[in-house]
CSV table of C-alpha atoms in Angstrom, one decimal:
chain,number,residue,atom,x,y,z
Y,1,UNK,CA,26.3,-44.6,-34.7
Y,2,UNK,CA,27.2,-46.6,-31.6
Y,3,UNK,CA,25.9,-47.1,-28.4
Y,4,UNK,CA,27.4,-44.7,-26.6
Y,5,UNK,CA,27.0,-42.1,-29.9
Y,6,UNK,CA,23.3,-42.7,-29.3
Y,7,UNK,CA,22.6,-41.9,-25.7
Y,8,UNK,CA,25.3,-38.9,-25.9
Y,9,UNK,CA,22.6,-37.4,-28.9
Y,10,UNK,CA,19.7,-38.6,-26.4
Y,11,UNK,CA,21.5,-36.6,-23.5
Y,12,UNK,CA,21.9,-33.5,-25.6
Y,13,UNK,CA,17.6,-33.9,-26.7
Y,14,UNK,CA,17.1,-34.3,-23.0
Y,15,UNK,CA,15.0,-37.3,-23.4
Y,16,UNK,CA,15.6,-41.4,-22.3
Y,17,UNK,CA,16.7,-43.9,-24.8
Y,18,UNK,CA,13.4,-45.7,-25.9
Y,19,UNK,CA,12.0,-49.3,-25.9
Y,20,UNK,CA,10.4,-49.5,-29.3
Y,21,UNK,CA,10.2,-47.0,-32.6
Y,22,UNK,CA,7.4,-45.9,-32.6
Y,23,UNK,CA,5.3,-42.8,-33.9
Y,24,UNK,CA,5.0,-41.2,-30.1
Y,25,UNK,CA,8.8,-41.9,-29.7
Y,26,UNK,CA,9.1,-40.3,-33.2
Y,27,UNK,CA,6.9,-37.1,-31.9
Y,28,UNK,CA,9.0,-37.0,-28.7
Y,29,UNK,CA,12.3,-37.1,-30.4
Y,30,UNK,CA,11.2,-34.6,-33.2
Y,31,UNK,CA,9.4,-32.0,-30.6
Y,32,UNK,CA,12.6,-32.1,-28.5
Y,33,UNK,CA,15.0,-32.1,-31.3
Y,34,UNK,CA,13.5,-28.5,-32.1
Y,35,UNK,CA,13.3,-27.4,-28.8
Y,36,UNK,CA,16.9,-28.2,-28.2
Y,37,UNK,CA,19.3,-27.7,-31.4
Y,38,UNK,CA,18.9,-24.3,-33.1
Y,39,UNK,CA,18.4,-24.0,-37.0
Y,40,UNK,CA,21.6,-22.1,-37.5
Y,41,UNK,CA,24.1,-21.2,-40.3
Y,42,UNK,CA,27.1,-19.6,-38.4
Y,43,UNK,CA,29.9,-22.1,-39.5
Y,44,UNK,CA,29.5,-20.0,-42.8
Y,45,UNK,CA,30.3,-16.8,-41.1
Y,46,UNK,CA,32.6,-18.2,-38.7
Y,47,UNK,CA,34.9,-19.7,-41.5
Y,48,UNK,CA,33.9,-22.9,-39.8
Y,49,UNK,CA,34.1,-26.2,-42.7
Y,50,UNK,CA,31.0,-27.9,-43.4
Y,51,UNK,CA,31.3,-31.5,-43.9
Y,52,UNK,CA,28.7,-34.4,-44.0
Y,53,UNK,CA,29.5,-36.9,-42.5
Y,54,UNK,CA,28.3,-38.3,-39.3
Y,55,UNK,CA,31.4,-37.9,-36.8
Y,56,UNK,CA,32.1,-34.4,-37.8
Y,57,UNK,CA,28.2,-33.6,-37.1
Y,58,UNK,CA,28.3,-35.5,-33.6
Y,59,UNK,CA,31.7,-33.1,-33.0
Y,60,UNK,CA,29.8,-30.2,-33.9
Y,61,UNK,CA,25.9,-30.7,-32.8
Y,62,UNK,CA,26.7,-33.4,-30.0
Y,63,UNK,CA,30.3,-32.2,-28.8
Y,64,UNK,CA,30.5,-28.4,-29.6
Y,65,UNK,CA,26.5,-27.8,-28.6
Y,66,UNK,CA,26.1,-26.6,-31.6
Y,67,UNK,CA,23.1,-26.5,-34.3
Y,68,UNK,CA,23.2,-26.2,-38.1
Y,69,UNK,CA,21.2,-26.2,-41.3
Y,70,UNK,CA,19.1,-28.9,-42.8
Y,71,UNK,CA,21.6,-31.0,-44.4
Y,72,UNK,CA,23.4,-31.2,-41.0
Y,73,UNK,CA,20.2,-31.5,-38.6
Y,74,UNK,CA,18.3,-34.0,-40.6
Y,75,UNK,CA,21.5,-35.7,-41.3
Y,76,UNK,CA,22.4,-36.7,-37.9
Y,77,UNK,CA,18.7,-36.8,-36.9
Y,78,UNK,CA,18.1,-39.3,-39.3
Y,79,UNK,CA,21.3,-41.0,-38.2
Y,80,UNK,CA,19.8,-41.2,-34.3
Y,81,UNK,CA,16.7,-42.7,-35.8
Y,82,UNK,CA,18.2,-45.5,-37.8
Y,83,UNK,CA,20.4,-46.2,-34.8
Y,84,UNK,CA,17.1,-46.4,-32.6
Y,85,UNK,CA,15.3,-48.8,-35.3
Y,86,UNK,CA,13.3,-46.6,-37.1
Y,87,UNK,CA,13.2,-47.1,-41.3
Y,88,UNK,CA,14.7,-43.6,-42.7
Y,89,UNK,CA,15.2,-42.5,-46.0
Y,90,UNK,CA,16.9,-39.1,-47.4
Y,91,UNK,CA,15.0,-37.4,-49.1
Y,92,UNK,CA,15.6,-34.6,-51.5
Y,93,UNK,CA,14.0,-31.4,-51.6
Y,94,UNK,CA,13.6,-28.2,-53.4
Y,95,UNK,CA,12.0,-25.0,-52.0
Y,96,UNK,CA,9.6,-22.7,-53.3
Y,97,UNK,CA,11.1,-18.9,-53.1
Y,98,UNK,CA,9.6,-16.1,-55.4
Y,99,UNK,CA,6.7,-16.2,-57.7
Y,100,UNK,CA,6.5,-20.0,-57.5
Y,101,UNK,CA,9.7,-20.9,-58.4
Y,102,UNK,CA,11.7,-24.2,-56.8
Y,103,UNK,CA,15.3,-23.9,-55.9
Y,104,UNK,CA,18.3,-25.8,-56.7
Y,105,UNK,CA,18.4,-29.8,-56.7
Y,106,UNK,CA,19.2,-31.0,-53.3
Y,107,UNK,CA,18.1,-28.2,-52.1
Y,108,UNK,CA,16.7,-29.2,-48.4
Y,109,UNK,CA,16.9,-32.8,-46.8
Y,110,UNK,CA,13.9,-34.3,-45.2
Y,111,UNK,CA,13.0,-37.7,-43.8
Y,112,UNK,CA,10.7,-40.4,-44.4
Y,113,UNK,CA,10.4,-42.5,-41.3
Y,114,UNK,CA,8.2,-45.7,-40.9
Y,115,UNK,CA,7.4,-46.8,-37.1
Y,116,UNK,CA,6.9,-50.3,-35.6
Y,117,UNK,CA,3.1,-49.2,-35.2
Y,118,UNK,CA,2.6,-48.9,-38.7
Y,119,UNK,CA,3.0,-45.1,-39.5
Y,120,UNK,CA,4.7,-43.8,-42.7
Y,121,UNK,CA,6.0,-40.1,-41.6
Y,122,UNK,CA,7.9,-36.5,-43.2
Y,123,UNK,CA,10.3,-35.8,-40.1
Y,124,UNK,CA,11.8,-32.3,-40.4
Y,125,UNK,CA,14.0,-30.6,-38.2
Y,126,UNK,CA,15.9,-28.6,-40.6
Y,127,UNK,CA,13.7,-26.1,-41.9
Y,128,UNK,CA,13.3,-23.2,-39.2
Y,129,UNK,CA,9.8,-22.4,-39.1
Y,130,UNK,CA,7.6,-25.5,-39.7
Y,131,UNK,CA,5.4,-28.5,-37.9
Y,132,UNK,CA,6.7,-29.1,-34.2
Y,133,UNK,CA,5.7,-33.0,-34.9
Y,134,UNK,CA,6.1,-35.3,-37.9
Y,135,UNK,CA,3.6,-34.8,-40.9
Y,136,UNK,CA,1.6,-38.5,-41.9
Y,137,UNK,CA,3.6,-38.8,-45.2
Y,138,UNK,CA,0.6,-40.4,-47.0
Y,139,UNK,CA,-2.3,-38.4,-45.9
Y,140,UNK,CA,-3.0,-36.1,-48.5
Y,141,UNK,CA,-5.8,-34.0,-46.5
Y,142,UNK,CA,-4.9,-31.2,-44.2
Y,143,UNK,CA,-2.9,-31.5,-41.1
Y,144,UNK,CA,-3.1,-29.7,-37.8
Y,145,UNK,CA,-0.4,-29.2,-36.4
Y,146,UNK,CA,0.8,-26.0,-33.6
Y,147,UNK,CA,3.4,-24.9,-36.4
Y,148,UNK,CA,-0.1,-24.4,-38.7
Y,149,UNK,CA,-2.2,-26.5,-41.2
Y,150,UNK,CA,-0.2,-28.5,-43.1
Y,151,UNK,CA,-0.9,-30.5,-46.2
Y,152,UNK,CA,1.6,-33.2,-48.3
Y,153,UNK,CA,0.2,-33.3,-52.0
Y,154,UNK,CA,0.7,-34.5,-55.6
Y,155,UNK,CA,2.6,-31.8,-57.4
Y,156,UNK,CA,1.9,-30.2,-60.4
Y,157,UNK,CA,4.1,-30.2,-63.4
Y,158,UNK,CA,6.6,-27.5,-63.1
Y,159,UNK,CA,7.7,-24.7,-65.6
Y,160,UNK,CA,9.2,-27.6,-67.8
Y,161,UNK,CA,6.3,-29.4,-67.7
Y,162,UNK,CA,8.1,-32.4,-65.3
Y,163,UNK,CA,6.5,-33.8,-62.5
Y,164,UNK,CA,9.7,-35.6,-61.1
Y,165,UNK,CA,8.5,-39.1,-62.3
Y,166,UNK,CA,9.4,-41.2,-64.7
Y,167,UNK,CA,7.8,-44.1,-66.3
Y,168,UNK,CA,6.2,-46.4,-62.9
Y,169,UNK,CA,7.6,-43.9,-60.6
Y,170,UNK,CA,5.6,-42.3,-58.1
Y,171,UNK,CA,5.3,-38.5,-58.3
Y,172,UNK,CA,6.7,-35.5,-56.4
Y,173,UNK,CA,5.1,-33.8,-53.2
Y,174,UNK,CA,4.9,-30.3,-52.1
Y,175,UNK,CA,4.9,-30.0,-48.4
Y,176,UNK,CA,2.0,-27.1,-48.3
Y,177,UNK,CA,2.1,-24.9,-44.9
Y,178,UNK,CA,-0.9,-22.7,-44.3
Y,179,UNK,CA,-1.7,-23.0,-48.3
Y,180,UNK,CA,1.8,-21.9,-49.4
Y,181,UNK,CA,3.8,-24.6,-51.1
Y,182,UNK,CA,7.1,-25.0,-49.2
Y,183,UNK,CA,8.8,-27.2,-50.6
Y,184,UNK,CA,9.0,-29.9,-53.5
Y,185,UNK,CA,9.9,-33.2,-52.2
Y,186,UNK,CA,11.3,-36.1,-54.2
Y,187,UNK,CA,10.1,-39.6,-53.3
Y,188,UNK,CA,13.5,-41.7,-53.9
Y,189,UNK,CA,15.7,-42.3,-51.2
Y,190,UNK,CA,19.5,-40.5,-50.9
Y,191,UNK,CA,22.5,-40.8,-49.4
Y,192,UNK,CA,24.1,-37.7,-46.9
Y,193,UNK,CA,26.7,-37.7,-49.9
Y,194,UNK,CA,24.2,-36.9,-52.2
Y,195,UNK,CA,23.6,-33.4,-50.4
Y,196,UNK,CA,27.5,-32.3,-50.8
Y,197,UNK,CA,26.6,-30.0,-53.4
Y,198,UNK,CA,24.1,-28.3,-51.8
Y,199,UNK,CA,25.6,-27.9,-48.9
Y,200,UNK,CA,28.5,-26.0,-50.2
Y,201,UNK,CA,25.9,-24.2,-52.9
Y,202,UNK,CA,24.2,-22.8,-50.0
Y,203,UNK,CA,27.8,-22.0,-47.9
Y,204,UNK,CA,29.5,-20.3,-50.7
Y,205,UNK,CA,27.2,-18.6,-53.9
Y,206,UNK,CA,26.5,-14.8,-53.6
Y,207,UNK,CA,22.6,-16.2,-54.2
Y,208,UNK,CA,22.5,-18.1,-51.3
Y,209,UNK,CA,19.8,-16.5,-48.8
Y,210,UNK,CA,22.5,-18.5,-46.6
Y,211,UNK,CA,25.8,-16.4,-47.0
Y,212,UNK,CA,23.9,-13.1,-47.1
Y,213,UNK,CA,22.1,-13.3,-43.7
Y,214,UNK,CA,22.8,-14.7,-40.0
Y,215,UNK,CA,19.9,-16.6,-38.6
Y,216,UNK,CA,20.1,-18.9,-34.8
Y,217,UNK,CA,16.8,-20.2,-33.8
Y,218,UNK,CA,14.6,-22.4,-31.6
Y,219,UNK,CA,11.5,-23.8,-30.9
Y,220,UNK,CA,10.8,-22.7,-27.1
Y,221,UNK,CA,9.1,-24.9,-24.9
Y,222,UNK,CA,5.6,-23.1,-24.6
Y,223,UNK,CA,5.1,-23.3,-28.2
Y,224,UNK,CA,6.7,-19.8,-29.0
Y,225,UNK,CA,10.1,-19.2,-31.1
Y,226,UNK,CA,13.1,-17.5,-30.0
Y,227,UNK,CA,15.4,-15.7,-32.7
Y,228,UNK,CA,18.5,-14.1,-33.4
Y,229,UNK,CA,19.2,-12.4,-36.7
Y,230,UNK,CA,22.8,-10.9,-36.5
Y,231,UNK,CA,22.2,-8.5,-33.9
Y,232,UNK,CA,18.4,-8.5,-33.8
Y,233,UNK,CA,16.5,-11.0,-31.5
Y,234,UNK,CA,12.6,-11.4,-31.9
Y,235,UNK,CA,11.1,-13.6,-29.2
Y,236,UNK,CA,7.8,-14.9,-31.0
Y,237,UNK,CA,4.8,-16.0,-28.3
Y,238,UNK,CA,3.0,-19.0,-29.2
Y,239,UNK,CA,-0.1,-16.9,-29.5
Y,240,UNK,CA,2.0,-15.1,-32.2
Y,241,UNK,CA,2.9,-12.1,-30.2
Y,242,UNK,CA,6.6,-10.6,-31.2
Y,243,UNK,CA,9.1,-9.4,-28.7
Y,244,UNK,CA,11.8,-7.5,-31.4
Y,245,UNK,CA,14.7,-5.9,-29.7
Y,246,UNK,CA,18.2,-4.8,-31.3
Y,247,UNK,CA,21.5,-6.0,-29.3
Y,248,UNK,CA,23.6,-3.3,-28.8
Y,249,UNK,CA,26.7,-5.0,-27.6
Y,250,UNK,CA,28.8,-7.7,-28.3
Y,251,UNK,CA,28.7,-8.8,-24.9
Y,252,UNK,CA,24.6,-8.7,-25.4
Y,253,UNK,CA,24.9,-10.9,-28.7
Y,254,UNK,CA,27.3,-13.5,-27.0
Y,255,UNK,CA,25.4,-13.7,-23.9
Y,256,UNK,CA,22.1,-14.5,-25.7
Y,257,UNK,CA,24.1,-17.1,-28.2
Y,258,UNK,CA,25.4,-18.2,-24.5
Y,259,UNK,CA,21.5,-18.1,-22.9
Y,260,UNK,CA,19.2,-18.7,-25.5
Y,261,UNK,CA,20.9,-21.5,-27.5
Y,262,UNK,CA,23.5,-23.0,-25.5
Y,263,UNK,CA,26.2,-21.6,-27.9
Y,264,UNK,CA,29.6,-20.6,-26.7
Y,265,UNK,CA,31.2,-18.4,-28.9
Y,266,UNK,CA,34.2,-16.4,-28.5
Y,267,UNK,CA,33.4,-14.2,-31.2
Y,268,UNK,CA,30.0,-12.0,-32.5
Y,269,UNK,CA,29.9,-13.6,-36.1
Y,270,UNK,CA,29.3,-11.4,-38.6
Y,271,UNK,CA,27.8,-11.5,-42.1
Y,272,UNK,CA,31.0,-12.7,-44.5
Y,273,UNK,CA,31.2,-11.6,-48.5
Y,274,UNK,CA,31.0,-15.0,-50.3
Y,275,UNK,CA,35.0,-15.7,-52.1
């Protein structure tokens, strides 16, 4: 990412280019980053190709005001933070759904950043509903954060009796929010080609929670969440209060992809039957 790469992604966060890496910097960016780019998957129903790599996701986050899912916002966030001097690593993921069980491999992306002040952190701005700041990557108590309690913990072997280490390797973590496991995260670092796979697992199979629903959402500044779902929008208070309200119009739908997110679309998207 080049210079002028880096303060366009700045401009588009809202915030100044910074003097140092470090963890407030880190909690600035990732606060703001949430605040700004919506967790969204309408490429998918738009017809719209999803490809990692990190011009296209500056056309499409940077240029187009767009958002995306994790594989696109942690990919280009992580690509900011190297560009800023931060230490990232990819990291690979797998989420808990029903009765316990973890998804595919390369599932979700996270990040592992290290600051100039010493920190070791789980950035995350790819998972919709989740901590507003960084977690400490190697505290293994609980974590407050205004998202919820959070804690980042040894897993336990899994149905095949695997904990994700091999011999000298250090074991998986499960990123716990409000004591549900969300997520099983790998310790060795990736590349963005690495998440290929996923990415178009998630765009294209029928089991996909991906290609069967249409989310766009944002962290608001007081703390709250707004949300579209198709043609439902839920406004969520940061005291937890929900405002739910059905669009009736296409006009309505546009105006609050237009309003609420920044998005200009010429089209409602609609849900589209996998190929």
């Amino acid at each position: 990412m080049n210079p002028a790469q880096v303060d366009a992604c700045l401009r588009r966060l809202g915030v100044q280019r910074p003097a140092s890496p470090t963890v407030d910097v880190l909690r600035e960016l990732h606060l703001r980053h949430l605040q700004t780019v919506p967790f969204e998957n309408l490429s998918i129903h738009l017809g719209e190709e999803i490809v990692l790599e990190e011009n296209r996701l500056l056309d499409k986050v940077v240029g187009a005001g767009r958002g995306g899912f994790c594989y696109e916002l942690n990919g280009l966030f992580g690509a900011l933070l190297t560009a800023l001097g931060f230490d990232v690593a990819l990291l690979a993921a797998r989420v808990y759904g029903d009765e316990g069980r973890t998804g595919i491999p390369y599932d979700h992306l996270a990040l592992r950043v290290r600051t100039v002040d010493g920190g070791t952190w789980l950035a995350d701005v790819g998972f919709g509903t989740h901590s507003h700041y960084p977690l400490a990557f190697e505290e293994r108590g609980e974590q407050k954060d205004p998202g919820g309690t959070f804690r980042v913990v040894a897993s336990e072997p899994d149905a095949a009796g695997a904990s994700g280490a091999g011999a000298g390797e250090a074991t998986d973590l499960d990123v716990v929010r409000n004591g549900r496991p969300e997520y099983r995260l790998e310790v060795r670092p990736r590349v963005l080609g690495d998440f290929v796979a996923g990415a178009w697992w998630h765009s294209t199979s029928p089991a996909s929670h991906f290609t069967r629903s249409l989310v766009c959402s944002r962290l608001t500044d007081d703390g709250g969440r707004v949300t579209l779902s198709g043609r439902g929008l839920t406004v969520t208070g940061a005291d937890g209060t929900r405002d739910v309200r059905e669009l009736t119009t296409d006009e309505e739908v546009l105006a609050v992809y237009r309003e609420r997110f920044g998005i200009e679309l010429g089209v409602v998207p609609t849900v589209r039957e996998p190929a």
